[in-house]
PDB file of C-alpha atoms in Angstrom:
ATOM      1  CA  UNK A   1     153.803 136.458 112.402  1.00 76.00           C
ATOM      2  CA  UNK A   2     155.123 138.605 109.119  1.00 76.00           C
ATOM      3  CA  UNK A   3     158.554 139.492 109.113  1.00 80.00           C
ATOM      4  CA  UNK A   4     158.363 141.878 105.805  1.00 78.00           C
ATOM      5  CA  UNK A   5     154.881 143.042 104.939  1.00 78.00           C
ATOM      6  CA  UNK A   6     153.836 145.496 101.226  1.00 77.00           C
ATOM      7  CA  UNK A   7     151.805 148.062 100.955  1.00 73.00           C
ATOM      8  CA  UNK A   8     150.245 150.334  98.104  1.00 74.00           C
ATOM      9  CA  UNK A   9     152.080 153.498  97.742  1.00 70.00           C
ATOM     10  CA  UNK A  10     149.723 156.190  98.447  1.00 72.00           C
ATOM     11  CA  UNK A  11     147.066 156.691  95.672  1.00 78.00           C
ATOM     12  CA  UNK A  12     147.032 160.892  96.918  1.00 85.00           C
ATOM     13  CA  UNK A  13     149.417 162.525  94.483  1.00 88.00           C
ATOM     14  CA  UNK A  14     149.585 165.730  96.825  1.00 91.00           C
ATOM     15  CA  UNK A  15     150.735 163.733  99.384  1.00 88.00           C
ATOM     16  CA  UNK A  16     153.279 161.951  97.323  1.00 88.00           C
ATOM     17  CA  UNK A  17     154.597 165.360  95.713  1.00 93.00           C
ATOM     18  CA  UNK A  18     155.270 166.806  99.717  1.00 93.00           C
ATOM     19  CA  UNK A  19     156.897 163.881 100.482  1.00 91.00           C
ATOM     20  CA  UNK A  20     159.275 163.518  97.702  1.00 92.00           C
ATOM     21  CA  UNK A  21     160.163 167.207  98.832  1.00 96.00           C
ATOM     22  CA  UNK A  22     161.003 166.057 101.515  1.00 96.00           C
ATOM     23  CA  UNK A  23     162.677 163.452 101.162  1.00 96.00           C
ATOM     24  CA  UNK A  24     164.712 165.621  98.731  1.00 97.00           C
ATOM     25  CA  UNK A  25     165.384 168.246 101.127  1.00 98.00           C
ATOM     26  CA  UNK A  26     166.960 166.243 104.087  1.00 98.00           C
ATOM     27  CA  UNK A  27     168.937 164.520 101.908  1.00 97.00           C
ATOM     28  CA  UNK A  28     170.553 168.109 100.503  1.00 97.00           C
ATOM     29  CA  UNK A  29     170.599 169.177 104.120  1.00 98.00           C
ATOM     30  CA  UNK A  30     172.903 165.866 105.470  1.00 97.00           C
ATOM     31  CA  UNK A  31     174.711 165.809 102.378  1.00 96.00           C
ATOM     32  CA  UNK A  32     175.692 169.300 103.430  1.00 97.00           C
ATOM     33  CA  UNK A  33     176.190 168.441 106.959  1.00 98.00           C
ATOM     34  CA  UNK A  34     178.044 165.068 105.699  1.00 97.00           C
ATOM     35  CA  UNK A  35     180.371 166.497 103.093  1.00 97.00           C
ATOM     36  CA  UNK A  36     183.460 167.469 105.494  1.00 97.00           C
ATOM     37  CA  UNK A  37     183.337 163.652 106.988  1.00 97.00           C
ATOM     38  CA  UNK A  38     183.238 161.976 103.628  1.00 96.00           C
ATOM     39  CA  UNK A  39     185.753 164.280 101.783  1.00 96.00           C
ATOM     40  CA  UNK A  40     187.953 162.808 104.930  1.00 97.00           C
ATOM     41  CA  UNK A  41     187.307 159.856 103.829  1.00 94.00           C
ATOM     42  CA  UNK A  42     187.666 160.111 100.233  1.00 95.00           C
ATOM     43  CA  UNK A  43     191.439 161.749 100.989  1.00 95.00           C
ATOM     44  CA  UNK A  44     192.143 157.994 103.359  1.00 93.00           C
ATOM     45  CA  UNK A  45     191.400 155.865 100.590  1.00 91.00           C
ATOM     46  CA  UNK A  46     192.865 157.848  97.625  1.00 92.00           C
ATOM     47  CA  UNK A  47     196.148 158.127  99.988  1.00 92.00           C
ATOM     48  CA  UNK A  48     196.174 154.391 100.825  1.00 88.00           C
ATOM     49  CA  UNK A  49     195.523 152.978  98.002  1.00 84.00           C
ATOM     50  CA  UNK A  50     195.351 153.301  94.105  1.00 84.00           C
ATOM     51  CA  UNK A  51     192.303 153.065  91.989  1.00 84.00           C
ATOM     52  CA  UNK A  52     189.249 155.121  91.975  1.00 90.00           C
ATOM     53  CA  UNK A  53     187.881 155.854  95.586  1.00 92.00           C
ATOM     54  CA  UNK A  54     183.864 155.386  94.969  1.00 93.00           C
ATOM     55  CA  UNK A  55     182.560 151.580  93.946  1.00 90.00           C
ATOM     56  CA  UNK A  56     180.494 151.785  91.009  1.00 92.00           C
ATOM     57  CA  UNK A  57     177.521 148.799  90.604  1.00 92.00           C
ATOM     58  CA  UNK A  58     174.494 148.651  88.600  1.00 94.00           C
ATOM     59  CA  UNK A  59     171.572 146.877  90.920  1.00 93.00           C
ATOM     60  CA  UNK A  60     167.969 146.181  90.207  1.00 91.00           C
ATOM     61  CA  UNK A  61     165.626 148.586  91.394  1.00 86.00           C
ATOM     62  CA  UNK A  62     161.663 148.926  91.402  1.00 83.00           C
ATOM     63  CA  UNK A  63     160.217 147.023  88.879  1.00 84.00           C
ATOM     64  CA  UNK A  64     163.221 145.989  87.872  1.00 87.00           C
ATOM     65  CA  UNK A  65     164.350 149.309  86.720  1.00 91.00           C
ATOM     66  CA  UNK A  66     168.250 149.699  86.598  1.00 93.00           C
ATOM     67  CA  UNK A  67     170.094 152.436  88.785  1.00 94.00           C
ATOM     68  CA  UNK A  68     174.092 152.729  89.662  1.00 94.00           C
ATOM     69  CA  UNK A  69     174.901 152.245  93.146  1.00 92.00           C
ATOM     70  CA  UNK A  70     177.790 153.927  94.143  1.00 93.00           C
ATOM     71  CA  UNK A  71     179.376 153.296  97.718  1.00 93.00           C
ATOM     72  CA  UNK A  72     183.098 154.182  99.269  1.00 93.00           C
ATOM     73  CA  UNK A  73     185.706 151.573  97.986  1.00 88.00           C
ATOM     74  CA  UNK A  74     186.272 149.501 101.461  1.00 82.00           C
ATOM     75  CA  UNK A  75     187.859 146.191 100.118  1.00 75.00           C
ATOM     76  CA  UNK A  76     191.229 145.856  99.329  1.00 67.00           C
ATOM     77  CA  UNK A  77     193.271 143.015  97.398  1.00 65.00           C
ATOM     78  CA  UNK A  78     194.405 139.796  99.232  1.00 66.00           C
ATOM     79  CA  UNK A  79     198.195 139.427  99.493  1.00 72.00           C
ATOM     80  CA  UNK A  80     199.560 137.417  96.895  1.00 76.00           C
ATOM     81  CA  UNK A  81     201.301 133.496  97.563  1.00 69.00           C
TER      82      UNK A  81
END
C-alpha cells in the first residue's frame, strides 16, 4: 500500500485560475484573522531576546525553483561551559 502517491496538476486552466483565487483569498482572509495572534508573538520574542524575530531560509521548491522560507525565530542559544 502507497504511503505518498503524484498526480498531474490539472490540465483545465479555468480551473487552475479559480483555484489559485482561492487559495489567494483564504490566505488574505486568515492572515487578517491571524495578524493580532502573531503580532503577540512577534512582541514575546523581540522582548526576550535579541536578534531579528522572523527566521529567514532559502529551500528548494518545485522543480527545484528557489523561494525564502520565513518562519517565527523559536530556537534560542545553548548556555555556554
Amino acid at each position: 500500500m502507497p504511503l505518498l502517491t503524484f498526480s498531474p496538476a490539472p490540465s483545465n486552466e479555468t480551473l487552475l485560475f479559480f483555484r489559485r483565487v482561492a487559495d489567494v483569498l483564504l490566505s488574505l482572509a486568515l492572515l487578517v484573522v491571524l495578524s493580532p495572534l502573531l503580532a503577540l508573538i512577534a512582541l514575546a520574542i523581540r522582548a526576550t531576546s535579541s536578534g531579528p524575530v522572523l527566521y529567514r531560509q532559502t529551500r528548494c521548491g518545485l522543480n527545484g525553483r528557489p523561494f525564502t522560507f520565513l518562519k517565527f525565530r523559536s530556537m534560542y542559544p545553548a548556555p555556554r561551559c
